Amino acid sequence: MKGATNLFKSMRKPTNVGNFRQFSVNQVNSDNKRSEPGKKTHFGFTDVDEAEKEQKVHHVFANVAKKYDLMNDAMSMGVHRLWKDYYVGGLQVPYNAKCLDMAGGTGDIAFRILRHSPTAKVTVSDINQPMLDVGKKRAEKERDIQPSRAEWVCANAEQMPFESNTYDLFTMSFGIRNCTHPEKVVREAFRVLKPGGQLAILEFSEVNSALKPIYDAYSFNVIPVLGEILASDRASYQYLVESIRKFPNQDEFARIIREEGFSNVRYENLTFGVCSIHKGMKPRK
Amino acid sequence: MSAQKLYASHVPLAPLSRMLLGIGSAVTAISDPKRGDMVAAMGETTAIGPVLENIRKRMESDVVGKRLLLEKPRISNGTIDRKWLRQLPDGTLGKLYSNFLDRLNTSPDARPTVKYIDNLEHLYVMQRYRETHDFTHIALEQKTNMLGEVTVKYFEGIQYGLPMCVTGGIFGGARLLTKNRQELVDRNLPWVVEQATNARFFMAFDWENHFEKQLSEVQKELNITPLSVNM
């Protein structure tokens, strides 16, 4: 036999597609990023260098971009549409508002805002160009909106290329948990908002403890398999369910928002805490 | 994830996940056979313990099969020398394999690695099945069109008992057009049933040691009578 390769030999040098398939057992407490000088962070349940996380997140979303909307429907059984409807419905969008929708990717929130307010203009920004491309294509087909009222900008939420005191409304839906430093994102949001401007963040959060077992079972057993079947990508959806658990819970996140200078900070749980809407206002001078 | 990873590409699945994947992959594989990963996943989730254990036992009771189980040789880009195969004489197993790969513009590594098998012994059986499927095609002289694939699936279903092969044969056969279906039922099936029951156990065969032999010689060793010889 020509140089037989033992199956077990491959175990010693695992060839992983992307390091995040190896899950480390010891989870470094990287929740309080202020106390650590900031070398390591989490990527789902894996610990990665901070520089790496951005790259890995990019890879996840570049992969899922085309099937993103389909997977959202499948995983939440369509409920994500209700969450987003409620989220946007509860926004105060002033006349001729300038809105910034961060991690806006495929445009779900932007289109809702445009429909909600005929005079608003939305800057849809995302660190991931493929996601924006999907959004731009959708804009042409969406009903009751004018694509010209949306602009699509590729940018990093932690370092936004936007002028200070520009926006009336800052929205971010299911994006902030992917950022390496959520507090930096909140800080930037504070900067680009006008005094009196609104912050509204929709994100997965800590579910009611009574439901935790079912929620966990569903998250870890069903969602990655769904990802494998529908998008040929179990790993990205494994990352998704893990990243949810690593993100600060409702009260912790509210504290972070307050610490960045926002006033009138409150949150509202949706679906027993599966996700939560955090709101705040930039104080008027 | 609860269970331990037993090998590099291992993805341990909880029972609920396994069931879901089994159903989902079966539906996807039937509706979109081009999804090779789903066909592979279906094969693995339906290859339950008793089936693989049966194959393993049969391999163990064969002298060559026993050696295969011990040494666990792989058919991969690393172990197969395409250049050497290409310069072999026409009609040899190796040359035919080389043509096969070239024609399909593929390589041994193009097959998905086994992920969902939780038992190390069964892991090799499944991996070996996947890697030698092409040789089964060549030995039976079946093309990779729908008719040929179904014929090979019937052969594997009878010899190995893998649920994927059995259902693949039945459902694949049902999808054939009238002319091919006729040919399957009248010609291919009776022939392949006879071959499967009388031939050597293909899984216990060390294909890689026979590349230099003429196909007819290999078929004799396997106790296969080609279809074209029959009426």
Coordinates of C-alpha atoms in Angstrom, one line a residue, chain B residues 1-148:
Chain B
M1 CA -21.7 20.4 23.4
S2 CA -21.7 17.6 25.9
A3 CA -19.8 14.7 24.5
Q4 CA -16.0 14.5 23.8
K5 CA -14.5 14.8 20.4
L6 CA -13.0 11.4 19.6
Y7 CA -11.3 12.5 16.4
A8 CA -10.4 15.7 14.6
S9 CA -13.5 16.1 12.5
H10 CA -15.9 14.6 15.1
V11 CA -19.1 16.5 15.8
P12 CA -20.8 14.8 18.7
L13 CA -24.6 15.1 18.4
A14 CA -27.2 15.0 21.1
P15 CA -30.1 12.6 20.3
L16 CA -32.5 15.4 19.4
S17 CA -29.9 16.9 17.0
R18 CA -29.2 13.5 15.5
M19 CA -32.8 12.9 14.8
L20 CA -33.3 16.3 13.3
L21 CA -30.3 16.0 11.1
G22 CA -31.3 12.6 10.0
I23 CA -34.7 13.8 8.8
G24 CA -33.5 17.1 7.5
S25 CA -30.6 15.7 5.6
A26 CA -32.8 13.0 4.1
V27 CA -35.3 15.5 2.9
T28 CA -32.6 17.8 1.5
A29 CA -30.7 14.9 -0.1
I30 CA -33.7 13.7 -2.0
S31 CA -34.9 17.1 -3.1
D32 CA -31.4 18.4 -4.0
P33 CA -29.0 15.5 -4.6
K34 CA -26.3 18.0 -5.5
R35 CA -25.9 18.8 -1.7
G36 CA -23.2 16.3 -1.2
D37 CA -22.8 17.3 2.4
M38 CA -26.4 16.4 3.1
V39 CA -26.1 13.0 1.3
A40 CA -23.1 12.3 3.5
A41 CA -24.9 13.5 6.6
M42 CA -27.9 11.3 5.9
G43 CA -25.6 8.3 5.3
E44 CA -23.9 8.9 8.6
T45 CA -27.0 9.5 10.8
T46 CA -28.8 6.5 9.4
A47 CA -25.8 4.2 9.7
I48 CA -26.8 3.0 13.2
G49 CA -24.5 1.0 15.4
P50 CA -25.8 -2.5 14.6
V51 CA -25.4 -2.0 10.9
L52 CA -21.8 -0.7 11.1
E53 CA -21.0 -3.4 13.7
N54 CA -22.2 -6.0 11.3
I55 CA -20.0 -4.7 8.5
R56 CA -17.0 -4.5 10.9
K57 CA -17.6 -8.1 12.0
R58 CA -17.7 -9.3 8.4
M59 CA -14.5 -7.4 7.7
E60 CA -12.8 -9.0 10.7
S61 CA -13.7 -12.5 9.6
D62 CA -11.9 -11.9 6.3
V63 CA -8.1 -12.1 6.3
V64 CA -7.6 -9.0 4.3
G65 CA -10.4 -7.2 6.0
K66 CA -8.8 -7.9 9.4
R67 CA -5.6 -6.2 8.2
L68 CA -7.6 -3.2 6.9
L69 CA -9.2 -2.8 10.3
L70 CA -5.8 -2.9 12.0
E71 CA -3.9 -0.7 9.7
K72 CA -6.7 1.6 8.7
P73 CA -5.3 2.7 5.3
R74 CA -6.9 5.8 3.8
I75 CA -7.6 6.7 0.2
S76 CA -6.7 10.4 0.1
N77 CA -4.8 12.9 -1.9
G78 CA -1.9 12.1 0.4
T79 CA -2.0 8.4 -0.2
I80 CA -2.9 8.2 -3.8
D81 CA -0.2 9.1 -6.4
R82 CA -2.3 10.5 -9.3
K83 CA 0.8 10.8 -11.6
W84 CA 1.7 7.2 -11.1
L85 CA -1.9 6.1 -11.7
R86 CA -2.1 8.1 -14.9
Q87 CA 0.9 6.3 -16.5
L88 CA -0.4 2.8 -15.7
P89 CA -1.4 0.7 -18.7
D90 CA -4.9 1.0 -20.0
G91 CA -7.5 -1.3 -18.6
T92 CA -5.8 -1.6 -15.2
L93 CA -7.7 -0.8 -12.1
G94 CA -5.4 2.1 -11.3
K95 CA -5.7 3.6 -14.8
L96 CA -9.4 3.3 -14.8
Y97 CA -9.5 5.0 -11.4
S98 CA -7.4 7.8 -12.7
N99 CA -9.7 8.3 -15.7
F100 CA -12.7 8.2 -13.4
L101 CA -11.3 11.0 -11.2
D102 CA -10.2 13.1 -14.3
R103 CA -13.5 12.7 -16.0
L104 CA -15.4 13.9 -12.9
N105 CA -12.8 16.5 -12.3
T106 CA -12.5 15.4 -8.7
S107 CA -10.0 14.0 -6.2
P108 CA -10.1 11.5 -3.3
D109 CA -10.2 14.3 -0.8
A110 CA -13.3 15.8 -2.4
R111 CA -15.5 13.4 -0.4
P112 CA -16.7 14.8 2.9
T113 CA -15.0 13.4 6.0
V114 CA -17.0 11.5 8.5
K115 CA -18.3 13.7 11.3
Y116 CA -21.2 12.1 13.0
I117 CA -20.0 8.6 14.0
D118 CA -19.5 8.3 17.7
N119 CA -17.5 5.1 17.7
L120 CA -13.9 4.9 16.6
E121 CA -14.1 1.4 15.2
H122 CA -17.2 2.3 13.2
L123 CA -15.6 5.5 12.1
Y124 CA -13.1 3.7 10.0
V125 CA -15.8 1.4 8.5
M126 CA -17.8 4.5 7.4
Q127 CA -14.7 6.3 6.1
R128 CA -13.6 3.3 4.2
Y129 CA -17.1 2.9 2.7
R130 CA -17.0 6.5 1.5
E131 CA -13.5 6.2 0.1
T132 CA -14.0 2.9 -1.8
H133 CA -17.4 3.8 -3.3
D134 CA -15.6 4.9 -6.5
F135 CA -13.9 1.5 -6.8
T136 CA -17.3 -0.2 -6.5
H137 CA -18.4 1.8 -9.5
I138 CA -15.3 0.7 -11.5
A139 CA -15.5 -2.9 -10.5
L140 CA -19.2 -3.1 -11.5
E141 CA -18.5 -1.0 -14.6
Q142 CA -21.3 1.3 -13.7
K143 CA -21.3 4.9 -14.9
T144 CA -22.0 7.7 -12.5
N145 CA -25.3 8.6 -14.1
M146 CA -28.5 8.1 -12.2
L147 CA -29.0 4.5 -13.5
G148 CA -25.4 3.6 -12.6

